[in-house]
Coordinates of C-alpha atoms in Angstrom, one line a residue:
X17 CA 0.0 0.0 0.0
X18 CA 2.8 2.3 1.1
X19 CA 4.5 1.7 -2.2
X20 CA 1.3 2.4 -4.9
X21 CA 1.2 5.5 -3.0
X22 CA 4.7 6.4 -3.6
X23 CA 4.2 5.7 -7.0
X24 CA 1.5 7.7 -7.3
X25 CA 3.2 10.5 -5.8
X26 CA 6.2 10.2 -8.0
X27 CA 3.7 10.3 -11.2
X28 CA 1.7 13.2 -9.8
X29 CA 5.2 14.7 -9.9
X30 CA 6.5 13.9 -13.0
X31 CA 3.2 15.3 -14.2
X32 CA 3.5 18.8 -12.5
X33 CA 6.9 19.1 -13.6
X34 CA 5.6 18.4 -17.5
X35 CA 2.8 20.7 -17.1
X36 CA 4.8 23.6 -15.7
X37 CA 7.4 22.2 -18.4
X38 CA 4.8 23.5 -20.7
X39 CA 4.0 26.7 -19.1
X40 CA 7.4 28.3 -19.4
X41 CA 7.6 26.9 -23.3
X42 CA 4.2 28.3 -23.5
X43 CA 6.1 32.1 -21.8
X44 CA 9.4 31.9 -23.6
X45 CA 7.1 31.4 -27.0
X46 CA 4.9 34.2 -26.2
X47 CA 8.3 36.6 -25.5
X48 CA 9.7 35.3 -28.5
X49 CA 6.0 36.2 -30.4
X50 CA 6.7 39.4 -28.6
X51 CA 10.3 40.4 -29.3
X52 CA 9.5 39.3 -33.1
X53 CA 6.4 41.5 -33.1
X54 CA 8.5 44.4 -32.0
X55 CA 10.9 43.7 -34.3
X56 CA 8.2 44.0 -37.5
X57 CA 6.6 46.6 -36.1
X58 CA 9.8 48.9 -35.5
X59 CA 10.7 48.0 -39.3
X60 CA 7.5 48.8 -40.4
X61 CA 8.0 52.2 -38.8
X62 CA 11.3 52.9 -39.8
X63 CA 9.5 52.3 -43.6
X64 CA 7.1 54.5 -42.8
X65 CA 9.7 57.3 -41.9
X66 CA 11.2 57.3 -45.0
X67 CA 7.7 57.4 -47.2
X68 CA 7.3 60.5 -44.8
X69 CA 10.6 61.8 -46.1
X70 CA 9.8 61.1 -49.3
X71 CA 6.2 62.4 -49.6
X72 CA 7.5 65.8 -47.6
X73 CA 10.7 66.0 -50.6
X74 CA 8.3 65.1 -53.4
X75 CA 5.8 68.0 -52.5
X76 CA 8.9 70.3 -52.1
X77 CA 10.1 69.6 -55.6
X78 CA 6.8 69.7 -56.8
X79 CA 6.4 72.9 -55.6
X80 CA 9.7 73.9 -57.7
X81 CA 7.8 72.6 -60.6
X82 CA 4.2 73.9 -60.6
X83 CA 4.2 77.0 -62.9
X84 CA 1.8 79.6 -61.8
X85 CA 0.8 82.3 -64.5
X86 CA 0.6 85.0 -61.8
X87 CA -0.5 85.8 -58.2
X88 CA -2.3 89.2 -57.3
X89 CA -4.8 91.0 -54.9
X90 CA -8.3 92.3 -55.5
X91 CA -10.6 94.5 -53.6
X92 CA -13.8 92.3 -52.2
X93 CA -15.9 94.5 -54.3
X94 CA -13.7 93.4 -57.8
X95 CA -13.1 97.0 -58.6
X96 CA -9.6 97.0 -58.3
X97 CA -6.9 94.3 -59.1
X98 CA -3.1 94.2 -58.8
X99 CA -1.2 91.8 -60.1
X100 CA 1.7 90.9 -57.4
X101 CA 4.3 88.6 -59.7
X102 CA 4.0 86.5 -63.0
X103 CA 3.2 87.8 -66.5
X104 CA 0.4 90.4 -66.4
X105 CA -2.9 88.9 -67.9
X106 CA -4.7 90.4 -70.6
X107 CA -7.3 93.4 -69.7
X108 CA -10.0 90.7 -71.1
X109 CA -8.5 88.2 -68.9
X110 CA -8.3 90.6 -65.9
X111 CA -12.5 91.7 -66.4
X112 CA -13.3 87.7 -66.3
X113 CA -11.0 87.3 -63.5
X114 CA -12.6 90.3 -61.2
X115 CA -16.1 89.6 -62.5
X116 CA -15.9 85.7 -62.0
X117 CA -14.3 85.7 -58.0
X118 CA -16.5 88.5 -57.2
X119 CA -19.9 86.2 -58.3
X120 CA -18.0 83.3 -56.6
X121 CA -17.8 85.4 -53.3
X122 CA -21.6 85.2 -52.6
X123 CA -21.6 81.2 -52.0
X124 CA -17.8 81.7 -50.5
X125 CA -17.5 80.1 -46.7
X126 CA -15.5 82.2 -44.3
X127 CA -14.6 78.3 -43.1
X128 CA -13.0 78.0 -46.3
X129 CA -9.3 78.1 -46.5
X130 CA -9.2 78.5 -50.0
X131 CA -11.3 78.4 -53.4
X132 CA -10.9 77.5 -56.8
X133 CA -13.0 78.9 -59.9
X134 CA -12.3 77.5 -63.1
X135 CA -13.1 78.8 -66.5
X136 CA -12.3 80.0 -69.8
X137 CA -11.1 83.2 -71.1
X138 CA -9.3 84.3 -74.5
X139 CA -9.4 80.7 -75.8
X140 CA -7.0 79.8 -72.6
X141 CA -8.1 77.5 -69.3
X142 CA -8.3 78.7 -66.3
X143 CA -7.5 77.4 -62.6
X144 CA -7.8 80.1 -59.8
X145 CA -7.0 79.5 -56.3
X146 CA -7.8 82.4 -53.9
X147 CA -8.6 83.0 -50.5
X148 CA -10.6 85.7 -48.8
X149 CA -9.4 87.8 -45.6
X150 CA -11.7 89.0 -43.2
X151 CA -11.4 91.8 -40.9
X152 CA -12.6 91.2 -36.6
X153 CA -15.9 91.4 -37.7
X154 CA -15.9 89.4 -40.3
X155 CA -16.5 91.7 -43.3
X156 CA -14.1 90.7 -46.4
X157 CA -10.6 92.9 -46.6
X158 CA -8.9 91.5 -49.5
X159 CA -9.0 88.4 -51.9
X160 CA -5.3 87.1 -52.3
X161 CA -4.8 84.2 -55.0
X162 CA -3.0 82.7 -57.9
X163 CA -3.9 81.3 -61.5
X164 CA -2.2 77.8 -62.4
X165 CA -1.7 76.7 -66.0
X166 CA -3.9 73.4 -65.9
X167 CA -1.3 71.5 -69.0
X168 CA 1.2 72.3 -67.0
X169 CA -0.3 70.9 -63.5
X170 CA 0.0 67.0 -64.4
X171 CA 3.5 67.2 -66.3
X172 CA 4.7 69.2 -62.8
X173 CA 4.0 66.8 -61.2
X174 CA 5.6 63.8 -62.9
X175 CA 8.6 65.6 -63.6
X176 CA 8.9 66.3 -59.7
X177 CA 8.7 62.0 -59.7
X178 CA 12.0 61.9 -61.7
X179 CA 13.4 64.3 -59.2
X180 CA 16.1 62.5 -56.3
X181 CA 14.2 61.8 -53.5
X182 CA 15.4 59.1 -51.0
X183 CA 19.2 59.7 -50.4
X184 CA 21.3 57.7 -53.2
X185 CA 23.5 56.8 -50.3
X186 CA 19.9 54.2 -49.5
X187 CA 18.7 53.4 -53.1
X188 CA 21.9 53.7 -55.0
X189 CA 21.0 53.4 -58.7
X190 CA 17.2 52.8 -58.2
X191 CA 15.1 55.0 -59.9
X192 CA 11.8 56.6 -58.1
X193 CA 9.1 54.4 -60.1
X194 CA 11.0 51.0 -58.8
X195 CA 10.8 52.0 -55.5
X196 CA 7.9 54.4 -54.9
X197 CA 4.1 55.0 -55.9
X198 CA 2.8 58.5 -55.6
X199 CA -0.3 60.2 -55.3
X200 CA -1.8 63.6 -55.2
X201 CA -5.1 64.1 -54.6
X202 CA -7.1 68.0 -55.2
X203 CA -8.9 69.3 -52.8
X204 CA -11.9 67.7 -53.5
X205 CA -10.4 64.1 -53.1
X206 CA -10.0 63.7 -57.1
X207 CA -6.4 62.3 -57.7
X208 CA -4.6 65.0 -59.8
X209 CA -1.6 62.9 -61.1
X210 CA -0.8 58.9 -60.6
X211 CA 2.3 57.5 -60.9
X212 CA 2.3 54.8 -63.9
X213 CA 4.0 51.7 -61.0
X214 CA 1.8 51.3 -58.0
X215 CA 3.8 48.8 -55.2
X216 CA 1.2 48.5 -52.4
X217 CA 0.0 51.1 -49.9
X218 CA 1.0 49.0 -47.1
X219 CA 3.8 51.8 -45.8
X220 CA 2.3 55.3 -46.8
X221 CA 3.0 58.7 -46.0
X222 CA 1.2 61.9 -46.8
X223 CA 2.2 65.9 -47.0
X224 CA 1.1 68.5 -48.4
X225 CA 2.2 71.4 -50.6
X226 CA 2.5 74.6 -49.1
X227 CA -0.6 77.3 -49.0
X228 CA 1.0 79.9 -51.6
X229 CA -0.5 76.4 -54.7
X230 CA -3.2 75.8 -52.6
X231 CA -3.7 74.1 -49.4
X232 CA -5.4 70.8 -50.2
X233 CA -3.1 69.5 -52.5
X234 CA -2.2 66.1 -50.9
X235 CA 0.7 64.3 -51.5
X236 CA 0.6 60.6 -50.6
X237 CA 3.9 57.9 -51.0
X238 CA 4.3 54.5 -50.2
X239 CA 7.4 52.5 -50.6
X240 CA 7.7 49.5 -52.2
X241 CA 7.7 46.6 -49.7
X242 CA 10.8 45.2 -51.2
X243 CA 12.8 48.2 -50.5
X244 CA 13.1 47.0 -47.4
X245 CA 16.1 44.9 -47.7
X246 CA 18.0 48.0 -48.8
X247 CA 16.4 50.5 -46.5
X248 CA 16.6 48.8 -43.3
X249 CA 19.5 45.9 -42.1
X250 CA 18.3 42.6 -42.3
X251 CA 14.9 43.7 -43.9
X252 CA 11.6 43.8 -42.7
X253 CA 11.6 40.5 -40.2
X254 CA 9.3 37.8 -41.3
X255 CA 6.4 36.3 -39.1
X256 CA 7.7 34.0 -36.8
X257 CA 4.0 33.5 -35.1
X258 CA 4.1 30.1 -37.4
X259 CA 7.0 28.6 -36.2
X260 CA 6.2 29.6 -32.4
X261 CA 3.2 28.1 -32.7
X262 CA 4.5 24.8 -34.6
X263 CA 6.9 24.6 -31.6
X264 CA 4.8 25.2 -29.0
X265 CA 2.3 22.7 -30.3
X266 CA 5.2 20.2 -30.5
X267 CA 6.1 20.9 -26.8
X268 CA 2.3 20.1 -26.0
X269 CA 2.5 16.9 -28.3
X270 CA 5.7 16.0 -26.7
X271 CA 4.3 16.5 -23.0
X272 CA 1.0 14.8 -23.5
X273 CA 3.2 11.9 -25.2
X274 CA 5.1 12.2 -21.8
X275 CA 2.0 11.9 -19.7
X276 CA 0.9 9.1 -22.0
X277 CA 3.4 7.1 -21.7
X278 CA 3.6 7.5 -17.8
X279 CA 0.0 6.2 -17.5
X280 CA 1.0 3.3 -19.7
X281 CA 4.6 2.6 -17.5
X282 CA 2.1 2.9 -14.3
X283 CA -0.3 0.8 -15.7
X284 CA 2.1 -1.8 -16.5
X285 CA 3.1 -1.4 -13.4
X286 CA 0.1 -2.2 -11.9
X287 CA -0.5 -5.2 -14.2
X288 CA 2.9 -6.4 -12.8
X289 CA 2.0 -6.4 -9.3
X290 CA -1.8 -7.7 -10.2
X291 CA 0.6 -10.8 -12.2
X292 CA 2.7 -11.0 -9.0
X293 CA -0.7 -11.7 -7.0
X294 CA -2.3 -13.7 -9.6
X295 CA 0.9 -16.1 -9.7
X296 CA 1.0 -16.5 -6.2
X297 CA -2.6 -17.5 -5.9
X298 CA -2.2 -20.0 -8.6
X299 CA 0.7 -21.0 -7.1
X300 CA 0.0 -21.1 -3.4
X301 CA -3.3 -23.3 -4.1
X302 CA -2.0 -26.4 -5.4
X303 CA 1.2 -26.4 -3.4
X304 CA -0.8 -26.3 -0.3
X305 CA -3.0 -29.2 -1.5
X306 CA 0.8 -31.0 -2.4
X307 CA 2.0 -30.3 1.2
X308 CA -1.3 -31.5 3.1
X309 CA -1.3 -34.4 1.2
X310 CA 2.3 -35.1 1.2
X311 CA 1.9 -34.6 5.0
X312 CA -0.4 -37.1 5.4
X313 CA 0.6 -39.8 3.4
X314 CA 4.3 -39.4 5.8
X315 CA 2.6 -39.3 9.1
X316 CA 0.1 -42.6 7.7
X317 CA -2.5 -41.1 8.5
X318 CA -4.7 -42.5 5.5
X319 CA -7.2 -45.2 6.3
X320 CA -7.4 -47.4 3.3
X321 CA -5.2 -47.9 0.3
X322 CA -8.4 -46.2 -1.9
X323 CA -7.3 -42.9 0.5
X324 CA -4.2 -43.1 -0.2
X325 CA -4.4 -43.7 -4.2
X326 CA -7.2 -40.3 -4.1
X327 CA -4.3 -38.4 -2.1
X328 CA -2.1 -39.8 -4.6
X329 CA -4.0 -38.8 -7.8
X330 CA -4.7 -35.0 -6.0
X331 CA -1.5 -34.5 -5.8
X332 CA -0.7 -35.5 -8.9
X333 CA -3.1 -33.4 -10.5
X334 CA -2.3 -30.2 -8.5
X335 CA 1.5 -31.0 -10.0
X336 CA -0.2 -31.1 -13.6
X337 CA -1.7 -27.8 -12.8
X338 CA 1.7 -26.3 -11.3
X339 CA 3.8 -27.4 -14.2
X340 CA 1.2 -26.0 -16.8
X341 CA 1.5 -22.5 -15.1
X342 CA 5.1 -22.6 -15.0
X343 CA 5.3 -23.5 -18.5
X344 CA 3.0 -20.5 -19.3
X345 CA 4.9 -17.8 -17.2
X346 CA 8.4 -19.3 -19.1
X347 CA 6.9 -19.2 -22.6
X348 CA 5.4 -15.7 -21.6
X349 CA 9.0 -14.6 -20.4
X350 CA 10.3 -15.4 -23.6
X351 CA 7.9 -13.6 -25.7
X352 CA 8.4 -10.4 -23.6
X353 CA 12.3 -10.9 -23.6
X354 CA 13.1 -12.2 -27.3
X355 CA 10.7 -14.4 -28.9
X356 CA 10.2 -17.8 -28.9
X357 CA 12.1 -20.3 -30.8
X358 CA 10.0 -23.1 -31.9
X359 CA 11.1 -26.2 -33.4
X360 CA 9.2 -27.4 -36.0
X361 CA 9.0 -31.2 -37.3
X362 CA 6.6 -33.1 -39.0
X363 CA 4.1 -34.6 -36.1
X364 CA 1.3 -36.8 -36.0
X365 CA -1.9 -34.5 -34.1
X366 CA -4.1 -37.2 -33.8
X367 CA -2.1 -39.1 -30.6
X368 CA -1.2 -35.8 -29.4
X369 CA -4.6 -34.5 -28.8
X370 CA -5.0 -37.8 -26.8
X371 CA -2.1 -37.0 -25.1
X372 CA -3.1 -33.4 -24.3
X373 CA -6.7 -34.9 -23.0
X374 CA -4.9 -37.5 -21.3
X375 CA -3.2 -34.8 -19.1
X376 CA -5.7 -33.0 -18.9
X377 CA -8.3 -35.1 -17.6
X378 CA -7.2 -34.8 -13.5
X379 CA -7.6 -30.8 -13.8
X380 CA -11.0 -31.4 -16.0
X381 CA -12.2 -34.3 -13.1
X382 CA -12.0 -31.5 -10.8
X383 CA -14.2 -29.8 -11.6
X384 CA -16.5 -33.0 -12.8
X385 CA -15.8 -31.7 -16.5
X386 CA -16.4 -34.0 -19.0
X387 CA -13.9 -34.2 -22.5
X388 CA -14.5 -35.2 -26.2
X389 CA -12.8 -35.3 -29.1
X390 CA -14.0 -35.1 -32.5
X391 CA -11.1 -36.0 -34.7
X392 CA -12.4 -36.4 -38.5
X393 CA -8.8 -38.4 -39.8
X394 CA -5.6 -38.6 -39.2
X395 CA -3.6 -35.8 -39.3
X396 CA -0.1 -34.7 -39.8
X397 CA 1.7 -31.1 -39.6
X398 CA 4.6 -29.4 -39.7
X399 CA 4.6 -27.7 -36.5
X400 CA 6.3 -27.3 -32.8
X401 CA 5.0 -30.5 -30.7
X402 CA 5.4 -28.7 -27.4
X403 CA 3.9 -25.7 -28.7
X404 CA 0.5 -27.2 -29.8
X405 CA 1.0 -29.2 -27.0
X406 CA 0.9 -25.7 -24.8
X407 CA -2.0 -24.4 -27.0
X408 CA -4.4 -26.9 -26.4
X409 CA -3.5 -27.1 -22.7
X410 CA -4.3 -23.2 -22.2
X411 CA -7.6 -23.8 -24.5
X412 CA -8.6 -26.3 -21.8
X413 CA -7.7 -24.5 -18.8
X414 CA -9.3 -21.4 -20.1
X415 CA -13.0 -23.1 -20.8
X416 CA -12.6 -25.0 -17.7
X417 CA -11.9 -22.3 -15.2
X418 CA -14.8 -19.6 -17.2
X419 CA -17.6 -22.4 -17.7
X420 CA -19.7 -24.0 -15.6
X421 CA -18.8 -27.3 -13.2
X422 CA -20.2 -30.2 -15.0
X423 CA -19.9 -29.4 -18.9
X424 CA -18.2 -30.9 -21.5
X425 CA -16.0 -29.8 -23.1
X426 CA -15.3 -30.6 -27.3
X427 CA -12.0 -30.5 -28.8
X428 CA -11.9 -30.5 -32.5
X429 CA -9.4 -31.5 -35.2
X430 CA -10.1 -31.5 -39.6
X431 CA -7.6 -30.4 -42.0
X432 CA -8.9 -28.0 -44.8
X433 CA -7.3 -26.2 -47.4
X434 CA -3.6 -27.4 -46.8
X435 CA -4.5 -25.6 -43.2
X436 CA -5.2 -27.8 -39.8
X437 CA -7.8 -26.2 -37.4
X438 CA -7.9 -26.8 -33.9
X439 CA -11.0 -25.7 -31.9
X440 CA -12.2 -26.0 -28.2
X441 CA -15.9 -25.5 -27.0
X442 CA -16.9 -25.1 -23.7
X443 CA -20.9 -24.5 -22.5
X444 CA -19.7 -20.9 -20.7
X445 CA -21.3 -17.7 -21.0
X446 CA -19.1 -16.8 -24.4
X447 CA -17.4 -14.2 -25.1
X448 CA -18.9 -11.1 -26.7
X449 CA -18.8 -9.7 -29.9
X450 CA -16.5 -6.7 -29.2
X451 CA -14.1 -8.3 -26.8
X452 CA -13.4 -11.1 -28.7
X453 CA -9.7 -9.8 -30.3
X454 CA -9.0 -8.1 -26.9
X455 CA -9.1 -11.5 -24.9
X456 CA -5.9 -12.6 -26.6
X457 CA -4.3 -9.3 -25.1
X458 CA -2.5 -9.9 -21.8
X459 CA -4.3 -9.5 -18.4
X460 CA -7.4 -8.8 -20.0
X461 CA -10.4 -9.6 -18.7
X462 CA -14.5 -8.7 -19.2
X463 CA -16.1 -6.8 -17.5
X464 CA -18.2 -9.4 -15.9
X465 CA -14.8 -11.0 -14.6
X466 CA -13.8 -7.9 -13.0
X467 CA -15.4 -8.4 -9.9
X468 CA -15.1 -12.3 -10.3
X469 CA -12.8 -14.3 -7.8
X470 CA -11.7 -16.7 -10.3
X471 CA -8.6 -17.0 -10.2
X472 CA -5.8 -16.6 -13.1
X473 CA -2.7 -15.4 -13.9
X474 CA -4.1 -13.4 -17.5
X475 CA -1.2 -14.4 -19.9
X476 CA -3.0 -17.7 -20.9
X477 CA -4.7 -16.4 -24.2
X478 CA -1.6 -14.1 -25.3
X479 CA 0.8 -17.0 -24.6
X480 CA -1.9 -19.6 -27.4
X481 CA -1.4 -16.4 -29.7
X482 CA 2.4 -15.8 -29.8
X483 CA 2.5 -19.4 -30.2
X484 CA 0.1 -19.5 -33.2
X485 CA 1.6 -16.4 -35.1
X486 CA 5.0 -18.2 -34.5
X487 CA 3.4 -21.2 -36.9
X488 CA 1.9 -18.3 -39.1
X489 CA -1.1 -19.1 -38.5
X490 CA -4.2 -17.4 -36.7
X491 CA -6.5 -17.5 -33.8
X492 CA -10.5 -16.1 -33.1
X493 CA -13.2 -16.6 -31.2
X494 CA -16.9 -17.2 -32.4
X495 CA -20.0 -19.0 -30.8
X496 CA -20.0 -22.5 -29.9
X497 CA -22.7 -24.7 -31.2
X498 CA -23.9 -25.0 -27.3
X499 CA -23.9 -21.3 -26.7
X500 CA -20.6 -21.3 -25.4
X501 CA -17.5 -20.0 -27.0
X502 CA -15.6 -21.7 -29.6
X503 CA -11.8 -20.6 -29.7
X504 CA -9.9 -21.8 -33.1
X505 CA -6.9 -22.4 -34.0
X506 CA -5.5 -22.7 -37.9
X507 CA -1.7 -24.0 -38.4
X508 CA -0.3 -24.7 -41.8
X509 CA 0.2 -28.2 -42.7
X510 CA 3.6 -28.0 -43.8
X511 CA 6.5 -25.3 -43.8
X512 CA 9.5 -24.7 -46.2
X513 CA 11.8 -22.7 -43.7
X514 CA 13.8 -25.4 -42.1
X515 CA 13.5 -27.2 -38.9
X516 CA 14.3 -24.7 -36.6
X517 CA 13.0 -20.8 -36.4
X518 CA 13.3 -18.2 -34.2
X519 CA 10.0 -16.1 -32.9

């Protein structure tokens, strides 16, 4: 007792050390997530500084390029005009100009930081951009603006593309269109000029161009996710989020296949200690009937020589029994250790099933279990004569122990196919449908036999099938014609592999 709960300590152990084994793979993934995630996101900013740069050096040079016709200043009242730089427009030109901003005054919102009339005048376009000034009480000083050549506008602005703007010392012989898309956008929202190469907007940057060619005129950049290679050392970092997660899904595989096979090592261990019991049930039973017996028969204490010859024939059964179960526990060993090595040799079945029943027929008496045989012909295999010898023994032990006192019990020999099959019935309960492969598994038992007290050491079964696949052949269960179980057994007749093979 004081051992299975030590060993359940030790497992609860080894279990809280894999479980907190897994928290800190669980915290050193999450920092890793986090230092990579930092990492991204300060490359991703350091890309988005330089679209800054570059959308604040595009609108300077653009503001280099865009060719105003001329600025002036007007009266509110359009009565008076001067014309403050640029070539002087015509007198007709200088009437539509006066006459046009004063009619677009009366829908003009003091809000406003700046307007725009268009229009047409001497066969020429027009693009104004003014502004009103207000006095403190809000009456209109002065109207202040510029006229823009509209052919011009577009071409300024691609030209202003071709211009240097990221430091060559970065880009080296890149040219703008590889590396950057720009926009620029009217004060409406309409997009003025396009670049012809658009890269993304993933890392964009806007500006604007300064108030004297009209506030409104927004600049946007973005960089070319590639650039990143040459912009920033070692590049914009990759996700690692996939491999963190791959790892920390393999350190939860590897700990649950850790826990897994601890439950299997304790229930093995269990199994041991239940075989340890088992063995020294089986064992203790007939050895006590041997000594009794033994006893007896030195102290002459038996009244007739019919006593003596029933003490005689007990004991000589409870040897049977003990030799049987030693046999089973070796060939078990064996097959745990390093397979069996059978011996095979042509061998007439028919005198060894009377053999086998022969031997039997103490344990069977018993339990007042009666024995048959229904042997069709005589029939010779190539096989290992203690080994069938073993698996009929088992078969016999097994429906004598599970069915009831008083049955009888039917072994079974006919050769089919080039294949000889073996079968034992017994009048039992059977065995049902879905536990009828796991009964050849070691130390199983049914769930009825759970709370049973019959005895048994478990390894009877699995010992008849590492000694049938040794022969090649196969073993299953099915119904028995009395309602029993029937357990078959199918050897080949003959083998082409030598004598001798290992298992």
């Amino acid at each position: 007792m004081i051992r299975r709960h030590l060993s359940s300590s030790r497992s609860h152990f080894v279990v809280g050390l894999l479980l907190l084994t897994l928290v800190l793979t669980g915290v050193l993934a999450f920092e890793a997530y986090r230092s990579s995630r930092s990492h991204q996101v300060t490359a991703a900013s350091a890309l988005e500084d330089n679209a800054a740069f570059a959308a604040w050096r595009y609108a300077s040079i653009a503001e280099s390029k865009i060719a105003i016709r001329y600025a002036f200043i007007m009266d509110p009242a359009g009565t008076k005009l001067k014309i403050l730089e640029g070539v002087r427009p015509t007198a007709d030109t200088g009437r539509w100009l006066k006459a046009t901003v004063r009619e677009a005054l009366t829908s003009y919102d003091p809000e406003w930081y700046h307007a725009v009339v268009t229009g047409a005048n001497d066969g020429i376009d027009h693009i104004v951009f003014y502004k009103v000034e207000f006095d403190d009480h809000e009456v209109p000083e002065a109207i202040l603006g510029f006229e823009v050549d509209p052919a011009v506008l577009p071409q300024a602005l691609d030209h202003a593309f071709g211009g240097t703007i990221l430091p060559p010392t970065l880009t080296g012989d890149l040219e703008n269109p590889e590396m950057l898309s720009v926009r620029v956008f009217g004060p409406a929202g309409r997009a003025l000029y396009k670049s012809t190469k658009e890269h993304g907007w993933e890392f964009a940057a806007t500006d604007y161009l300064s108030p004297r060619y009209g506030e409104g005129l927004e600049v946007e950049v973005a960089i070319r996710p590639t650039m990143a290679e040459t912009l920033i050392i070692g590049g914009l970092p990759k996700s690692r989020l996939p491999l963190i997660m791959g790892l920390l899904v393999l350190a939860g595989g590897m700990v649950a296949a850790a826990i897994f096979v601890l439950r299997r090592e304790l229930e093995f261990s269990r199994l041991r200690t239940q075989f340890v019991s088992n063995v020294s049930h089986e064992l203790r039973t007939p050895l006590a009937q041997i000594r009794m017996f033994v006893e007896t028969l030195l102290l002459g204490r038996v009244r007739s020589k019919e006593e003596a010859r029933r003490s005689l024939e007990i004991m000589n059964r409870e040897v049977r029994r003990l030799s049987n179960l030693v046999e089973n526990i070796l060939a078990f060993s064996r097959a745990e250790r390093n397979g069996m090595k059978l011996k095979f040799e042509p061998t007439e079945l028919t005198p060894l099933f009377k053999e086998v029943v022969d031997a039997f027929e103490p344990l069977a008496s018993g339990r007042s279990v009666k024995l048959r045989t229904e042997v069709e012909t005589e029939a010779t295999a190539t096989v290992d004569r203690s080994a069938v010898r073993q698996i009929l023994l088992n078969l016999l032990d097994n429906a004598v122990k599970y069915g009831p006192a008083g049955q009888t019990i039917t072994l079974g020999l006919e050769v089919q196919n080039g294949t000889v099959q073996l079968r034992v019935d017994d009048e039992g309960p059977g065995v049902p449908p879905e536990s009828r492969e796991g009964v050849w598994e070691a130390f199983f038992r049914l769930d009825r036999e759970r709370e049973d007290a019959t005895a048994g050491t478990g390894i009877g079964l699995s010992v008849v099938r590492e000694l049938v696949m040794g022969h090649d052949g196969r073993a299953w269960v099915e119904d028995g014609p009395s309602g029993g179980a029937r357990f078959m057994i199918e050897l080949p007749v003959g083998r082409d592999d030598g004598p001798e093979l290992a298992r």
